[in-house]
PDB file of C-alpha atoms in Angstrom:
ATOM      1  CA  GLU A   1       0.000   0.000   0.000  1.00 43.00           C
ATOM      2  CA  PRO A   2       1.115   3.667  -0.451  1.00 42.00           C
ATOM      3  CA  ASP A   3       1.767   4.096   3.277  1.00 53.00           C
ATOM      4  CA  GLY A   4       3.923   0.956   3.420  1.00 69.00           C
ATOM      5  CA  THR A   5       1.415  -1.093   5.413  1.00 81.00           C
ATOM      6  CA  ILE A   6       1.699  -4.883   5.031  1.00 85.00           C
ATOM      7  CA  ASN A   7      -1.434  -6.961   5.652  1.00 89.00           C
ATOM      8  CA  VAL A   8      -1.022 -10.683   6.379  1.00 92.00           C
ATOM      9  CA  GLY A   9      -4.053 -12.927   6.901  1.00 92.00           C
ATOM     10  CA  VAL A  10      -4.121 -15.992   9.183  1.00 93.00           C
ATOM     11  CA  VAL A  11      -6.750 -18.571   8.173  1.00 92.00           C
ATOM     12  CA  GLY A  12      -7.640 -22.199   8.826  1.00 86.00           C
ATOM     13  CA  ASN A  13     -10.156 -24.480  10.467  1.00 83.00           C
ATOM     14  CA  SER A  14     -11.564 -23.669  13.888  1.00 77.00           C
ATOM     15  CA  GLY A  15      -9.371 -24.718  16.810  1.00 77.00           C
ATOM     16  CA  VAL A  16      -6.008 -25.050  15.037  1.00 84.00           C
ATOM     17  CA  GLY A  17      -4.333 -22.271  17.042  1.00 83.00           C
ATOM     18  CA  LYS A  18      -4.582 -19.240  14.756  1.00 86.00           C
ATOM     19  CA  SER A  19      -4.901 -16.705  17.567  1.00 85.00           C
ATOM     20  CA  LEU A  20      -2.049 -18.228  19.568  1.00 86.00           C
ATOM     21  CA  LEU A  21       0.111 -18.217  16.435  1.00 90.00           C
ATOM     22  CA  ILE A  22      -0.612 -14.502  16.004  1.00 89.00           C
ATOM     23  CA  ASN A  23       0.465 -13.864  19.594  1.00 86.00           C
ATOM     24  CA  GLN A  24       3.662 -15.885  19.239  1.00 87.00           C
ATOM     25  CA  LEU A  25       4.601 -14.281  15.926  1.00 87.00           C
ATOM     26  CA  ARG A  26       4.434 -10.905  17.665  1.00 86.00           C
ATOM     27  CA  GLY A  27       6.315 -12.140  20.747  1.00 83.00           C
ATOM     28  CA  LEU A  28       3.438 -11.577  23.179  1.00 78.00           C
ATOM     29  CA  SER A  29       2.631 -13.592  26.299  1.00 70.00           C
ATOM     30  CA  HIS A  30      -0.721 -13.717  28.086  1.00 68.00           C
ATOM     31  CA  GLY A  31      -1.767 -10.457  29.705  1.00 69.00           C
ATOM     32  CA  MET A  32       0.354  -8.211  27.502  1.00 67.00           C
ATOM     33  CA  ALA A  33      -1.241  -5.375  25.540  1.00 69.00           C
ATOM     34  CA  GLY A  34      -2.506  -6.549  22.158  1.00 67.00           C
ATOM     35  CA  TRP A  35      -2.902 -10.222  23.175  1.00 68.00           C
ATOM     36  CA  ALA A  36      -5.323 -12.012  20.821  1.00 72.00           C
ATOM     37  CA  PRO A  37      -7.937 -14.027  22.801  1.00 68.00           C
ATOM     38  CA  VAL A  38      -7.168 -17.764  22.851  1.00 65.00           C
ATOM     39  CA  GLY A  39      -9.474 -20.615  23.874  1.00 49.00           C
ATOM     40  CA  ILE A  40     -10.428 -24.258  23.393  1.00 42.00           C
ATOM     41  CA  ASN A  41     -13.574 -23.261  21.516  1.00 46.00           C
ATOM     42  CA  GLU A  42     -13.747 -20.850  18.573  1.00 48.00           C
ATOM     43  CA  THR A  43     -12.914 -17.417  19.983  1.00 47.00           C
ATOM     44  CA  THR A  44     -12.719 -15.411  16.736  1.00 48.00           C
ATOM     45  CA  LEU A  45     -16.206 -14.533  15.470  1.00 62.00           C
ATOM     46  CA  GLY A  46     -15.129 -11.524  13.435  1.00 71.00           C
ATOM     47  CA  VAL A  47     -11.964 -10.395  11.680  1.00 81.00           C
ATOM     48  CA  GLY A  48      -9.423  -8.948  14.122  1.00 84.00           C
ATOM     49  CA  MET A  49      -6.342  -6.869  13.305  1.00 86.00           C
ATOM     50  CA  TYR A  50      -3.144  -7.116  15.365  1.00 87.00           C
ATOM     51  CA  ALA A  51      -0.027  -5.071  14.639  1.00 85.00           C
ATOM     52  CA  PHE A  52       3.562  -5.981  15.468  1.00 84.00           C
ATOM     53  CA  PRO A  53       4.684  -3.987  18.533  1.00 80.00           C
ATOM     54  CA  ALA A  54       8.048  -3.248  16.888  1.00 75.00           C
ATOM     55  CA  GLU A  55       6.577  -2.321  13.496  1.00 78.00           C
ATOM     56  CA  ARG A  56       2.986  -1.035  13.536  1.00 80.00           C
ATOM     57  CA  ARG A  57       2.734  -1.069   9.745  1.00 81.00           C
ATOM     58  CA  VAL A  58       2.990  -4.880   9.697  1.00 86.00           C
ATOM     59  CA  ARG A  59      -0.503  -6.159  10.501  1.00 87.00           C
ATOM     60  CA  LEU A  60      -1.809  -9.652  11.148  1.00 90.00           C
ATOM     61  CA  TRP A  61      -5.477 -10.286  10.398  1.00 90.00           C
ATOM     62  CA  ASP A  62      -7.118 -13.036  12.468  1.00 88.00           C
ATOM     63  CA  PHE A  63      -9.932 -14.571  10.415  1.00 88.00           C
ATOM     64  CA  PRO A  64     -12.733 -16.727  11.895  1.00 84.00           C
ATOM     65  CA  GLY A  65     -12.347 -20.491  11.629  1.00 81.00           C
ATOM     66  CA  VAL A  66     -13.443 -21.776   8.230  1.00 82.00           C
ATOM     67  CA  GLY A  67     -15.847 -24.692   7.969  1.00 74.00           C
ATOM     68  CA  THR A  68     -18.063 -23.776  10.928  1.00 74.00           C
ATOM     69  CA  PRO A  69     -21.850 -23.270  10.594  1.00 77.00           C
ATOM     70  CA  MET A  70     -21.314 -19.503  10.731  1.00 81.00           C
ATOM     71  CA  PHE A  71     -18.504 -19.539   8.163  1.00 80.00           C
ATOM     72  CA  PRO A  72     -18.945 -22.421   5.657  1.00 81.00           C
ATOM     73  CA  LEU A  73     -16.197 -23.036   3.116  1.00 79.00           C
ATOM     74  CA  SER A  74     -18.613 -22.525   0.203  1.00 77.00           C
ATOM     75  CA  THR A  75     -18.869 -18.783   0.917  1.00 80.00           C
ATOM     76  CA  TYR A  76     -15.802 -18.180   3.092  1.00 81.00           C
ATOM     77  CA  ILE A  77     -13.194 -17.344   0.471  1.00 76.00           C
ATOM     78  CA  ALA A  78     -15.258 -14.726  -1.353  1.00 76.00           C
ATOM     79  CA  ARG A  79     -16.780 -13.328   1.834  1.00 80.00           C
ATOM     80  CA  MET A  80     -13.445 -12.742   3.578  1.00 83.00           C
ATOM     81  CA  GLY A  81     -11.698 -11.057   0.638  1.00 84.00           C
ATOM     82  CA  LEU A  82      -8.459 -13.012   1.024  1.00 86.00           C
ATOM     83  CA  ARG A  83      -7.336 -12.045  -2.477  1.00 84.00           C
ATOM     84  CA  TYR A  84      -6.766  -8.455  -1.360  1.00 86.00           C
ATOM     85  CA  LEU A  85      -4.149  -9.309   1.278  1.00 89.00           C
ATOM     86  CA  ASP A  86      -0.395  -9.006   0.769  1.00 89.00           C
ATOM     87  CA  SER A  87       0.069 -12.608   1.918  1.00 91.00           C
ATOM     88  CA  VAL A  88      -1.739 -15.338   3.863  1.00 93.00           C
ATOM     89  CA  ILE A  89      -0.702 -17.931   6.453  1.00 94.00           C
ATOM     90  CA  ILE A  90      -2.791 -21.128   6.181  1.00 93.00           C
ATOM     91  CA  VAL A  91      -2.815 -23.016   9.494  1.00 92.00           C
ATOM     92  CA  THR A  92      -3.661 -26.616  10.368  1.00 89.00           C
ATOM     93  CA  ALA A  93      -3.119 -28.781  13.450  1.00 87.00           C
ATOM     94  CA  GLY A  94      -3.012 -32.076  11.532  1.00 83.00           C
ATOM     95  CA  ARG A  95      -3.179 -33.199   7.927  1.00 81.00           C
ATOM     96  CA  PHE A  96      -4.137 -30.546   5.403  1.00 82.00           C
ATOM     97  CA  THR A  97      -7.768 -31.193   4.482  1.00 84.00           C
ATOM     98  CA  GLN A  98      -9.825 -30.129   1.483  1.00 85.00           C
ATOM     99  CA  THR A  99     -10.439 -26.867   3.320  1.00 85.00           C
ATOM    100  CA  GLU A 100      -6.766 -25.884   3.381  1.00 88.00           C
ATOM    101  CA  VAL A 101      -6.241 -27.152  -0.176  1.00 88.00           C
ATOM    102  CA  ALA A 102      -9.187 -25.032  -1.400  1.00 87.00           C
ATOM    103  CA  LEU A 103      -7.759 -21.990   0.362  1.00 88.00           C
ATOM    104  CA  ARG A 104      -4.354 -22.607  -1.210  1.00 89.00           C
ATOM    105  CA  GLU A 105      -5.804 -23.016  -4.710  1.00 89.00           C
ATOM    106  CA  GLU A 106      -7.842 -19.824  -4.370  1.00 86.00           C
ATOM    107  CA  LEU A 107      -4.788 -17.850  -3.288  1.00 88.00           C
ATOM    108  CA  GLU A 108      -2.719 -19.280  -6.137  1.00 90.00           C
ATOM    109  CA  SER A 109      -5.408 -18.316  -8.657  1.00 89.00           C
ATOM    110  CA  HIS A 110      -5.125 -14.693  -7.510  1.00 88.00           C
ATOM    111  CA  ARG A 111      -1.325 -14.822  -7.131  1.00 91.00           C
ATOM    112  CA  VAL A 112      -1.432 -14.104  -3.417  1.00 90.00           C
ATOM    113  CA  PRO A 113       1.736 -15.297  -1.612  1.00 91.00           C
ATOM    114  CA  TYR A 114       1.082 -17.801   1.167  1.00 92.00           C
ATOM    115  CA  CYS A 115       2.709 -20.056   3.775  1.00 91.00           C
ATOM    116  CA  MET A 116       1.260 -23.354   4.999  1.00 92.00           C
ATOM    117  CA  VAL A 117       1.822 -23.951   8.711  1.00 93.00           C
ATOM    118  CA  ARG A 118       1.362 -27.150  10.709  1.00 92.00           C
ATOM    119  CA  THR A 119       1.036 -26.557  14.488  1.00 91.00           C
ATOM    120  CA  LYS A 120       1.285 -28.849  17.566  1.00 88.00           C
ATOM    121  CA  ALA A 121       4.516 -30.534  16.483  1.00 90.00           C
ATOM    122  CA  ASP A 122       5.514 -31.050  20.121  1.00 90.00           C
ATOM    123  CA  ILE A 123       2.402 -33.144  20.799  1.00 90.00           C
ATOM    124  CA  ASP A 124       3.008 -35.378  17.777  1.00 90.00           C
ATOM    125  CA  ILE A 125       6.655 -35.852  18.712  1.00 91.00           C
ATOM    126  CA  TRP A 126       5.650 -36.858  22.243  1.00 91.00           C
ATOM    127  CA  ASN A 127       2.939 -39.241  21.003  1.00 90.00           C
ATOM    128  CA  ASN A 128       5.196 -40.898  18.427  1.00 90.00           C
ATOM    129  CA  ARG A 129       7.988 -41.336  20.957  1.00 91.00           C
ATOM    130  CA  GLU A 130       5.665 -42.853  23.568  1.00 91.00           C
ATOM    131  CA  ASP A 131       3.645 -45.031  21.189  1.00 92.00           C
ATOM    132  CA  ASN A 132       6.201 -46.037  18.551  1.00 91.00           C
ATOM    133  CA  GLY A 133       9.635 -45.249  19.966  1.00 91.00           C
ATOM    134  CA  ARG A 134      10.341 -42.760  17.154  1.00 90.00           C
ATOM    135  CA  ASP A 135      12.694 -39.866  17.802  1.00 92.00           C
ATOM    136  CA  GLU A 136      12.067 -36.202  17.007  1.00 90.00           C
ATOM    137  CA  ALA A 137      13.846 -36.173  13.641  1.00 91.00           C
ATOM    138  CA  ALA A 138      11.936 -39.228  12.409  1.00 92.00           C
ATOM    139  CA  THR A 139       8.593 -37.759  13.460  1.00 91.00           C
ATOM    140  CA  LEU A 140       9.279 -34.433  11.754  1.00 91.00           C
ATOM    141  CA  GLN A 141      10.277 -36.222   8.553  1.00 91.00           C
ATOM    142  CA  GLU A 142       7.052 -38.256   8.652  1.00 90.00           C
ATOM    143  CA  ILE A 143       5.009 -35.064   9.024  1.00 89.00           C
ATOM    144  CA  TYR A 144       6.829 -33.363   6.129  1.00 89.00           C
ATOM    145  CA  GLN A 145       6.244 -36.358   3.864  1.00 86.00           C
ATOM    146  CA  ASP A 146       2.585 -36.619   4.862  1.00 83.00           C
ATOM    147  CA  LEU A 147       1.933 -32.956   4.051  1.00 84.00           C
ATOM    148  CA  ALA A 148       3.991 -32.686   0.864  1.00 80.00           C
ATOM    149  CA  GLN A 149       1.189 -33.472  -1.590  1.00 74.00           C
ATOM    150  CA  GLN A 150      -1.229 -30.978  -0.044  1.00 75.00           C
ATOM    151  CA  CYS A 151       1.252 -28.073  -0.043  1.00 77.00           C
ATOM    152  CA  GLY A 152       1.461 -27.532  -3.782  1.00 70.00           C
ATOM    153  CA  GLY A 153       5.127 -28.451  -3.901  1.00 71.00           C
ATOM    154  CA  ARG A 154       6.069 -26.087  -1.085  1.00 79.00           C
ATOM    155  CA  ARG A 155       7.708 -27.174   2.141  1.00 84.00           C
ATOM    156  CA  PRO A 156       5.316 -26.643   5.069  1.00 89.00           C
ATOM    157  CA  TYR A 157       6.401 -24.901   8.247  1.00 93.00           C
ATOM    158  CA  ILE A 158       6.133 -27.281  11.200  1.00 92.00           C
ATOM    159  CA  VAL A 159       5.889 -25.421  14.502  1.00 92.00           C
ATOM    160  CA  SER A 160       4.984 -25.710  18.154  1.00 89.00           C
ATOM    161  CA  LEU A 161       3.129 -22.699  19.491  1.00 85.00           C
ATOM    162  CA  ARG A 162       4.389 -23.559  22.990  1.00 84.00           C
ATOM    163  CA  HIS A 163       8.021 -23.486  21.843  1.00 86.00           C
ATOM    164  CA  PRO A 164       8.417 -20.555  19.404  1.00 82.00           C
ATOM    165  CA  ARG A 165      12.193 -20.946  19.144  1.00 84.00           C
ATOM    166  CA  ALA A 166      11.934 -24.563  17.970  1.00 86.00           C
ATOM    167  CA  TYR A 167      11.377 -26.345  14.656  1.00 89.00           C
ATOM    168  CA  ASP A 168      10.428 -24.081  11.711  1.00 91.00           C
ATOM    169  CA  PHE A 169       9.085 -21.144  13.717  1.00 89.00           C
ATOM    170  CA  PRO A 170      12.117 -18.822  13.284  1.00 87.00           C
ATOM    171  CA  GLN A 171      12.183 -19.559   9.541  1.00 89.00           C
ATOM    172  CA  LEU A 172       8.442 -18.856   9.282  1.00 90.00           C
ATOM    173  CA  LEU A 173       8.927 -15.483  10.963  1.00 87.00           C
ATOM    174  CA  HIS A 174      11.778 -14.683   8.582  1.00 85.00           C
ATOM    175  CA  ASP A 175       9.958 -15.776   5.404  1.00 87.00           C
ATOM    176  CA  ALA A 176       6.472 -14.442   6.190  1.00 85.00           C
ATOM    177  CA  PHE A 177       7.650 -10.999   7.332  1.00 82.00           C
ATOM    178  CA  PRO A 178      10.659  -9.952   5.224  1.00 76.00           C
ATOM    179  CA  ALA A 179       9.895  -6.308   6.040  1.00 65.00           C
ATOM    180  CA  LEU A 180      10.969  -6.861   9.646  1.00 66.00           C
ATOM    181  CA  SER A 181      14.614  -6.191  10.398  1.00 53.00           C
ATOM    182  CA  ARG A 182      16.915  -8.757  12.005  1.00 51.00           C
ATOM    183  CA  ALA A 183      16.695  -6.829  15.287  1.00 47.00           C
ATOM    184  CA  GLN A 184      12.895  -6.982  15.170  1.00 52.00           C
ATOM    185  CA  TRP A 185      12.945 -10.753  14.471  1.00 50.00           C
ATOM    186  CA  ASP A 186      15.284 -11.286  17.398  1.00 52.00           C
ATOM    187  CA  ALA A 187      13.114  -9.107  19.629  1.00 50.00           C
ATOM    188  CA  THR A 188      10.033 -11.134  18.715  1.00 52.00           C
ATOM    189  CA  LEU A 189      11.700 -14.499  19.360  1.00 52.00           C
ATOM    190  CA  GLY A 190      13.213 -13.263  22.597  1.00 48.00           C
ATOM    191  CA  ALA A 191      10.108 -11.589  23.997  1.00 49.00           C
ATOM    192  CA  GLY A 192       8.594 -13.098  27.095  1.00 43.00           C
ATOM    193  CA  TRP A 193      11.523 -15.341  28.033  1.00 37.00           C
ATOM    194  CA  ASP A 194      12.226 -13.370  31.201  1.00 37.00           C
ATOM    195  CA  ASP A 195       8.573 -13.334  32.276  1.00 38.00           C
ATOM    196  CA  PRO A 196       7.643 -15.215  35.492  1.00 36.00           C
ATOM    197  CA  TRP A 197       5.496 -17.736  33.596  1.00 35.00           C
ATOM    198  CA  VAL A 198       8.558 -19.296  31.934  1.00 35.00           C
ATOM    199  CA  MET A 199      10.650 -19.633  35.079  1.00 33.00           C
ATOM    200  CA  PRO A 200      10.999 -23.017  36.863  1.00 37.00           C
ATOM    201  CA  VAL A 201       8.171 -23.767  39.282  1.00 43.00           C
ATOM    202  CA  ALA A 202       8.432 -26.002  42.363  1.00 51.00           C
ATOM    203  CA  LEU A 203       5.501 -28.446  42.322  1.00 60.00           C
ATOM    204  CA  SER A 204       3.837 -29.924  45.383  1.00 72.00           C
ATOM    205  CA  ALA A 205       4.107 -33.671  46.042  1.00 67.00           C
ATOM    206  CA  THR A 206       0.481 -34.119  44.920  1.00 76.00           C
ATOM    207  CA  VAL A 207       0.916 -32.293  41.617  1.00 73.00           C
ATOM    208  CA  SER A 208       4.309 -33.931  41.009  1.00 67.00           C
ATOM    209  CA  GLY A 209       2.633 -37.337  41.205  1.00 69.00           C
ATOM    210  CA  LEU A 210       0.260 -36.374  38.381  1.00 74.00           C
ATOM    211  CA  GLN A 211       2.931 -35.384  35.875  1.00 67.00           C
ATOM    212  CA  GLY A 212       3.258 -37.287  32.615  1.00 65.00           C
ATOM    213  CA  ARG A 213       0.990 -39.333  30.363  1.00 64.00           C
ATOM    214  CA  TRP A 214      -2.280 -40.930  31.536  1.00 74.00           C
ATOM    215  CA  THR A 215      -5.257 -42.711  29.973  1.00 76.00           C
ATOM    216  CA  ASP A 216      -8.817 -43.292  31.194  1.00 82.00           C
ATOM    217  CA  LYS A 217     -11.461 -45.980  30.526  1.00 80.00           C
ATOM    218  CA  SER A 218     -12.478 -44.310  27.258  1.00 82.00           C
ATOM    219  CA  ARG A 219      -8.804 -44.488  26.131  1.00 77.00           C
ATOM    220  CA  ALA A 220      -8.498 -40.704  26.116  1.00 80.00           C
ATOM    221  CA  ILE A 221      -4.878 -39.602  26.566  1.00 74.00           C
ATOM    222  CA  PHE A 222      -3.957 -36.941  29.127  1.00 75.00           C
ATOM    223  CA  TYR A 223      -0.619 -35.109  29.270  1.00 65.00           C
ATOM    224  CA  VAL A 224      -0.021 -33.246  32.521  1.00 72.00           C
ATOM    225  CA  CYS A 225       2.680 -30.569  32.676  1.00 65.00           C
ATOM    226  CA  GLY A 226       2.567 -28.572  35.881  1.00 68.00           C
ATOM    227  CA  LEU A 227      -1.090 -27.643  36.311  1.00 77.00           C
ATOM    228  CA  GLU A 228      -1.735 -27.604  32.559  1.00 74.00           C
ATOM    229  CA  VAL A 229      -3.481 -30.646  31.033  1.00 79.00           C
ATOM    230  CA  HIS A 230      -3.833 -31.540  27.346  1.00 72.00           C
ATOM    231  CA  VAL A 231      -6.364 -34.274  26.514  1.00 77.00           C
ATOM    232  CA  THR A 232      -6.874 -36.112  23.220  1.00 75.00           C
ATOM    233  CA  GLN A 233     -10.026 -38.217  22.700  1.00 72.00           C
ATOM    234  CA  ALA A 234      -9.378 -41.719  21.347  1.00 66.00           C
ATOM    235  CA  ASN A 235     -12.468 -41.997  19.130  1.00 70.00           C
ATOM    236  CA  SER A 236     -12.875 -38.534  17.630  1.00 66.00           C
ATOM    237  CA  GLY A 237      -9.296 -37.316  17.890  1.00 60.00           C
ATOM    238  CA  GLY A 238     -10.600 -34.083  19.404  1.00 64.00           C
ATOM    239  CA  ALA A 239      -8.250 -32.211  21.719  1.00 68.00           C
ATOM    240  CA  ALA A 240      -8.697 -29.760  24.568  1.00 72.00           C
ATOM    241  CA  ARG A 241      -6.691 -28.010  27.275  1.00 73.00           C
ATOM    242  CA  PHE A 242      -7.609 -27.139  30.826  1.00 80.00           C
ATOM    243  CA  ARG A 243      -5.902 -26.080  34.034  1.00 81.00           C
ATOM    244  CA  LEU A 244      -6.006 -27.938  37.340  1.00 85.00           C
ATOM    245  CA  THR A 245      -6.764 -26.183  40.615  1.00 86.00           C
ATOM    246  CA  GLU A 246      -4.812 -27.006  43.789  1.00 84.00           C
ATOM    247  CA  THR A 247      -5.857 -26.240  47.372  1.00 83.00           C
ATOM    248  CA  GLY A 248      -3.915 -27.796  50.199  1.00 77.00           C
ATOM    249  CA  GLU A 249      -3.369 -31.446  49.274  1.00 75.00           C
ATOM    250  CA  LYS A 250      -6.327 -31.589  46.880  1.00 81.00           C
ATOM    251  CA  VAL A 251      -6.191 -31.132  43.097  1.00 80.00           C
ATOM    252  CA  TRP A 252      -9.217 -30.973  40.804  1.00 75.00           C
ATOM    253  CA  ARG A 253     -10.327 -29.690  37.430  1.00 76.00           C
TER     254      ARG A 253
END
C-alpha cells in the first residue's frame, strides 16, 4: 500500500491455534497489551487486526475459523476477501484437508503469496515417541512427507506454538515478514523469556505425582505438565486443554 502497510491474513479451520500463532509471531505472552484471545472453543467470530509492537505497519489479520456453521467453506473465500491481502498464512493442526487445499488453490489463482503452517509438532513428537519409539527427527520427517502433496510443492512450516524458538518457527517469521529487520525478528523471538510464567516452578508432592501421560477408561490420553493438562479423545481425535486447581493437598479440574 502507499503508506507501506503490510497486511497478512491468518486462516484455517476452527481450533487449530490461529490466535495463539498470532500472539507468538508478535512475541506476546498472556496479559500483555494486544494479546489475541485464545481458547479451546472458537474465539474469533469476526476479523481482528493485530499489529507488530516493533513495526505497527505490519498487521496480522485473524480470520474466523473456516468450515463452521457460521462460516462455511462454500462462501468463506469470497466473503473474507483473502485475495486483497499481501500474503496469507494457512494453518492446520493435523493433515491438510480439502479446506486448506481449497484456500491454497484460491490464493494461487489470484497470485497471493502464502505459507502453509502445521502446528502442535511437540504433541506429535511426544505421542510418536511414547507409542512407537520414534525420535524427534523421524517424526518431523514423517510429518513433512505426509503434508507434501497438499502443499502444492512447497515445504510446510512445522511449529509448536508452545516453543516458538523450535522447529520451523524462526524460519516462518523470517519468510512471512521480510519487512521486519533482524533486530525486530530477534526481539520477537526473545520476547517473554524473562517473564515469570517461563521460570521453573516447584511443584507440590500431589501435583508432582500427576505429571506425565495418563489414559482413562475411554482411552483418552492426558498429558499433565505442571497444572496444565492436554487431553486427546481416542475416538474422535478431538483435543482440549484445561488447568487444574490445587488447594492444600487436593487437586481438581
